[in-house]
Short mmCIF file of N, CA and C in Angstrom, two decimals:
data_model
loop_
_atom_site.label_atom_id
_atom_site.label_comp_id
_atom_site.label_asym_id
_atom_site.label_seq_id
_atom_site.Cartn_x
_atom_site.Cartn_y
_atom_site.Cartn_z
N MET M 19 30.06 52.31 -78.93
CA MET M 19 30.77 52.34 -77.66
C MET M 19 32.27 52.57 -77.92
N THR M 20 32.90 53.25 -77.02
CA THR M 20 34.30 53.64 -77.15
C THR M 20 35.24 52.44 -77.30
N LYS M 21 35.06 51.43 -76.48
CA LYS M 21 35.96 50.28 -76.50
C LYS M 21 36.00 49.62 -77.88
N GLU M 22 34.84 49.35 -78.44
CA GLU M 22 34.75 48.71 -79.75
C GLU M 22 35.35 49.60 -80.84
N LYS M 23 35.10 50.90 -80.72
CA LYS M 23 35.61 51.86 -81.70
C LYS M 23 37.14 51.87 -81.69
N ILE M 24 37.73 51.83 -80.50
CA ILE M 24 39.20 51.79 -80.39
C ILE M 24 39.73 50.49 -80.98
N ILE M 25 39.13 49.36 -80.62
CA ILE M 25 39.58 48.05 -81.11
C ILE M 25 39.52 48.00 -82.65
N THR M 26 38.47 48.52 -83.22
CA THR M 26 38.28 48.50 -84.67
C THR M 26 39.26 49.40 -85.41
N ASN M 27 39.58 50.56 -84.82
CA ASN M 27 40.35 51.58 -85.53
C ASN M 27 41.79 51.76 -85.07
N ILE M 28 42.23 50.98 -84.10
CA ILE M 28 43.56 51.17 -83.53
C ILE M 28 44.66 51.09 -84.60
N CYS M 29 45.65 51.99 -84.49
CA CYS M 29 46.77 51.99 -85.43
C CYS M 29 48.04 52.45 -84.70
N TYR M 30 49.17 52.30 -85.40
CA TYR M 30 50.47 52.55 -84.78
C TYR M 30 51.36 53.33 -85.74
N THR M 31 52.30 54.07 -85.18
CA THR M 31 53.35 54.70 -85.99
C THR M 31 54.61 53.86 -85.82
N GLU M 32 55.56 54.02 -86.70
CA GLU M 32 56.83 53.29 -86.58
C GLU M 32 57.53 53.62 -85.26
N LEU M 33 57.45 54.86 -84.86
CA LEU M 33 58.13 55.33 -83.66
C LEU M 33 57.60 54.70 -82.37
N VAL M 34 56.30 54.41 -82.34
CA VAL M 34 55.68 53.93 -81.10
C VAL M 34 56.17 52.54 -80.69
N TYR M 35 56.57 51.71 -81.64
CA TYR M 35 57.03 50.37 -81.29
C TYR M 35 58.27 50.42 -80.39
N SER M 36 59.23 51.23 -80.77
CA SER M 36 60.44 51.35 -79.94
C SER M 36 60.12 52.02 -78.60
N ARG M 37 59.19 52.97 -78.61
CA ARG M 37 58.79 53.64 -77.37
C ARG M 37 58.15 52.63 -76.41
N ILE M 38 57.28 51.78 -76.93
CA ILE M 38 56.61 50.77 -76.09
C ILE M 38 57.63 49.79 -75.53
N ASN M 39 58.55 49.31 -76.37
CA ASN M 39 59.58 48.39 -75.89
C ASN M 39 60.43 49.04 -74.80
N LYS M 40 60.75 50.31 -74.99
CA LYS M 40 61.55 51.03 -73.99
C LYS M 40 60.79 51.16 -72.67
N LYS M 41 59.53 51.57 -72.75
CA LYS M 41 58.71 51.76 -71.54
C LYS M 41 58.45 50.46 -70.79
N LEU M 42 58.28 49.37 -71.54
CA LEU M 42 58.00 48.08 -70.91
C LEU M 42 59.28 47.27 -70.65
N ASN M 43 60.40 47.84 -71.05
CA ASN M 43 61.69 47.17 -70.90
C ASN M 43 61.64 45.78 -71.55
N SER M 44 61.22 45.76 -72.82
CA SER M 44 61.04 44.50 -73.53
C SER M 44 61.65 44.59 -74.94
N LYS M 45 61.62 43.48 -75.64
CA LYS M 45 62.12 43.42 -77.02
C LYS M 45 61.10 42.71 -77.90
N LEU M 46 59.87 43.18 -77.84
CA LEU M 46 58.79 42.57 -78.61
C LEU M 46 58.84 43.01 -80.07
N THR M 47 58.38 42.14 -80.97
CA THR M 47 58.27 42.51 -82.38
C THR M 47 57.03 43.38 -82.56
N LYS M 48 56.90 43.98 -83.73
CA LYS M 48 55.73 44.82 -84.01
C LYS M 48 54.44 44.02 -83.85
N LYS M 49 54.44 42.81 -84.39
CA LYS M 49 53.26 41.95 -84.31
C LYS M 49 52.93 41.59 -82.86
N GLU M 50 53.95 41.29 -82.07
CA GLU M 50 53.75 40.96 -80.65
C GLU M 50 53.20 42.16 -79.88
N ILE M 51 53.69 43.35 -80.19
CA ILE M 51 53.19 44.57 -79.54
C ILE M 51 51.72 44.77 -79.89
N GLN M 52 51.39 44.63 -81.17
CA GLN M 52 50.00 44.82 -81.60
C GLN M 52 49.08 43.81 -80.91
N SER M 53 49.50 42.56 -80.83
CA SER M 53 48.69 41.53 -80.18
C SER M 53 48.53 41.83 -78.69
N TYR M 54 49.62 42.23 -78.07
CA TYR M 54 49.61 42.54 -76.63
C TYR M 54 48.67 43.71 -76.32
N ILE M 55 48.79 44.80 -77.07
CA ILE M 55 47.95 45.98 -76.85
C ILE M 55 46.48 45.63 -77.09
N LEU M 56 46.20 44.90 -78.15
CA LEU M 56 44.83 44.51 -78.46
C LEU M 56 44.25 43.64 -77.34
N GLU M 57 45.04 42.71 -76.86
CA GLU M 57 44.61 41.84 -75.76
C GLU M 57 44.33 42.64 -74.50
N VAL M 58 45.20 43.59 -74.19
CA VAL M 58 45.02 44.44 -73.01
C VAL M 58 43.71 45.23 -73.14
N ILE M 59 43.48 45.84 -74.29
CA ILE M 59 42.27 46.64 -74.49
C ILE M 59 41.02 45.77 -74.41
N GLU M 60 41.06 44.61 -75.07
CA GLU M 60 39.89 43.70 -75.05
C GLU M 60 39.58 43.20 -73.64
N ASN M 61 40.60 42.99 -72.84
CA ASN M 61 40.41 42.43 -71.50
C ASN M 61 40.30 43.47 -70.40
N THR M 62 40.20 44.74 -70.77
CA THR M 62 40.03 45.81 -69.79
C THR M 62 38.57 46.22 -69.75
N ASN M 63 38.00 46.25 -68.57
CA ASN M 63 36.62 46.66 -68.39
C ASN M 63 36.44 48.11 -68.86
N SER M 64 35.34 48.39 -69.51
CA SER M 64 35.06 49.73 -70.05
C SER M 64 35.11 50.83 -68.99
N SER M 65 34.89 50.48 -67.73
CA SER M 65 34.95 51.48 -66.67
C SER M 65 36.37 52.00 -66.44
N PHE M 66 37.38 51.31 -67.01
CA PHE M 66 38.76 51.73 -66.88
C PHE M 66 39.25 52.50 -68.11
N PHE M 67 38.31 52.90 -68.98
CA PHE M 67 38.62 53.74 -70.13
C PHE M 67 38.22 55.16 -69.73
N ARG M 68 39.15 56.10 -69.83
CA ARG M 68 38.77 57.48 -69.54
C ARG M 68 39.32 58.41 -70.62
N LYS M 69 38.51 59.39 -70.98
CA LYS M 69 38.93 60.36 -71.98
C LYS M 69 39.34 61.63 -71.24
N GLU M 70 40.55 62.06 -71.51
CA GLU M 70 41.06 63.29 -70.91
C GLU M 70 41.68 64.10 -72.03
N GLY M 71 41.12 65.26 -72.31
CA GLY M 71 41.61 66.06 -73.44
C GLY M 71 41.44 65.31 -74.73
N LYS M 72 42.52 65.17 -75.49
CA LYS M 72 42.42 64.51 -76.80
C LYS M 72 42.80 63.03 -76.75
N ASN M 73 43.00 62.48 -75.57
CA ASN M 73 43.44 61.09 -75.45
C ASN M 73 42.51 60.23 -74.62
N TYR M 74 42.56 58.93 -74.94
CA TYR M 74 41.93 57.92 -74.09
C TYR M 74 43.04 57.28 -73.27
N TYR M 75 42.75 57.03 -72.01
CA TYR M 75 43.69 56.33 -71.13
C TYR M 75 43.01 55.04 -70.70
N ILE M 76 43.62 53.92 -71.06
CA ILE M 76 43.05 52.61 -70.77
C ILE M 76 43.93 51.95 -69.72
N THR M 77 43.40 51.86 -68.51
CA THR M 77 44.18 51.35 -67.38
C THR M 77 43.82 49.90 -67.10
N ASN M 78 44.82 49.03 -67.19
CA ASN M 78 44.63 47.61 -66.91
C ASN M 78 45.42 47.26 -65.65
N ILE M 79 44.71 47.06 -64.55
CA ILE M 79 45.31 46.79 -63.25
C ILE M 79 46.04 45.45 -63.24
N GLU M 80 45.44 44.42 -63.85
CA GLU M 80 46.02 43.08 -63.85
C GLU M 80 47.41 43.07 -64.49
N ARG M 81 47.55 43.82 -65.59
CA ARG M 81 48.83 43.86 -66.30
C ARG M 81 49.71 45.03 -65.85
N ASN M 82 49.14 45.86 -64.98
CA ASN M 82 49.89 46.98 -64.40
C ASN M 82 50.36 47.99 -65.44
N ILE M 83 49.51 48.26 -66.46
CA ILE M 83 49.87 49.25 -67.48
C ILE M 83 48.70 50.16 -67.83
N CYS M 84 49.06 51.29 -68.43
CA CYS M 84 48.07 52.23 -68.96
C CYS M 84 48.45 52.51 -70.41
N VAL M 85 47.50 52.27 -71.31
CA VAL M 85 47.71 52.51 -72.75
C VAL M 85 47.09 53.86 -73.09
N THR M 86 47.85 54.72 -73.76
CA THR M 86 47.36 56.03 -74.18
C THR M 86 47.08 55.98 -75.68
N VAL M 87 45.83 56.35 -76.06
CA VAL M 87 45.40 56.30 -77.46
C VAL M 87 44.80 57.66 -77.82
N ASN M 88 45.20 58.21 -78.97
CA ASN M 88 44.64 59.47 -79.45
C ASN M 88 43.16 59.27 -79.78
N SER M 89 42.31 60.16 -79.30
CA SER M 89 40.86 59.99 -79.48
C SER M 89 40.37 60.33 -80.89
N ASN M 90 41.17 61.04 -81.67
CA ASN M 90 40.77 61.38 -83.03
C ASN M 90 41.25 60.36 -84.05
N THR M 91 42.51 59.93 -83.92
CA THR M 91 43.11 59.04 -84.91
C THR M 91 43.13 57.58 -84.46
N PHE M 92 42.89 57.35 -83.17
CA PHE M 92 42.97 56.01 -82.54
C PHE M 92 44.37 55.43 -82.67
N ARG M 93 45.34 56.31 -82.72
CA ARG M 93 46.75 55.90 -82.80
C ARG M 93 47.28 55.71 -81.39
N VAL M 94 47.97 54.59 -81.16
CA VAL M 94 48.58 54.35 -79.85
C VAL M 94 49.72 55.34 -79.69
N ILE M 95 49.73 56.05 -78.56
CA ILE M 95 50.76 57.06 -78.31
C ILE M 95 51.88 56.46 -77.46
N THR M 96 51.48 55.80 -76.38
CA THR M 96 52.47 55.18 -75.50
C THR M 96 51.81 54.20 -74.55
N VAL M 97 52.63 53.49 -73.83
CA VAL M 97 52.19 52.57 -72.78
C VAL M 97 53.04 52.86 -71.56
N ASN M 98 52.42 53.01 -70.40
CA ASN M 98 53.16 53.28 -69.17
C ASN M 98 52.88 52.23 -68.12
N ARG M 99 53.88 51.90 -67.35
CA ARG M 99 53.68 51.04 -66.18
C ARG M 99 52.96 51.86 -65.13
N ILE M 100 52.06 51.23 -64.41
CA ILE M 100 51.35 51.90 -63.33
C ILE M 100 52.20 51.74 -62.08
N THR M 101 52.48 52.86 -61.43
CA THR M 101 53.24 52.79 -60.18
C THR M 101 52.26 52.75 -59.02
N LYS M 102 52.54 51.84 -58.11
CA LYS M 102 51.62 51.65 -56.99
C LYS M 102 52.00 52.52 -55.81
#
């Protein structure tokens, strides 16, 4: 299943940490970002995972964010706030 595969293989680049902090307007450490993203993915129902092109978009309504993950490398690309 896609969700388990993402959780098992998720990875990050050095650049993505600053991008996530900027997008979320936060100052989280690398470890805090990894924990936060993992928690979001684990607590998001599989029906909110969608594959579009080469990316997975994981939308978590409760936290008001969408996590973008590359479908080949499982690398986190960015996190965006959901605008209502």
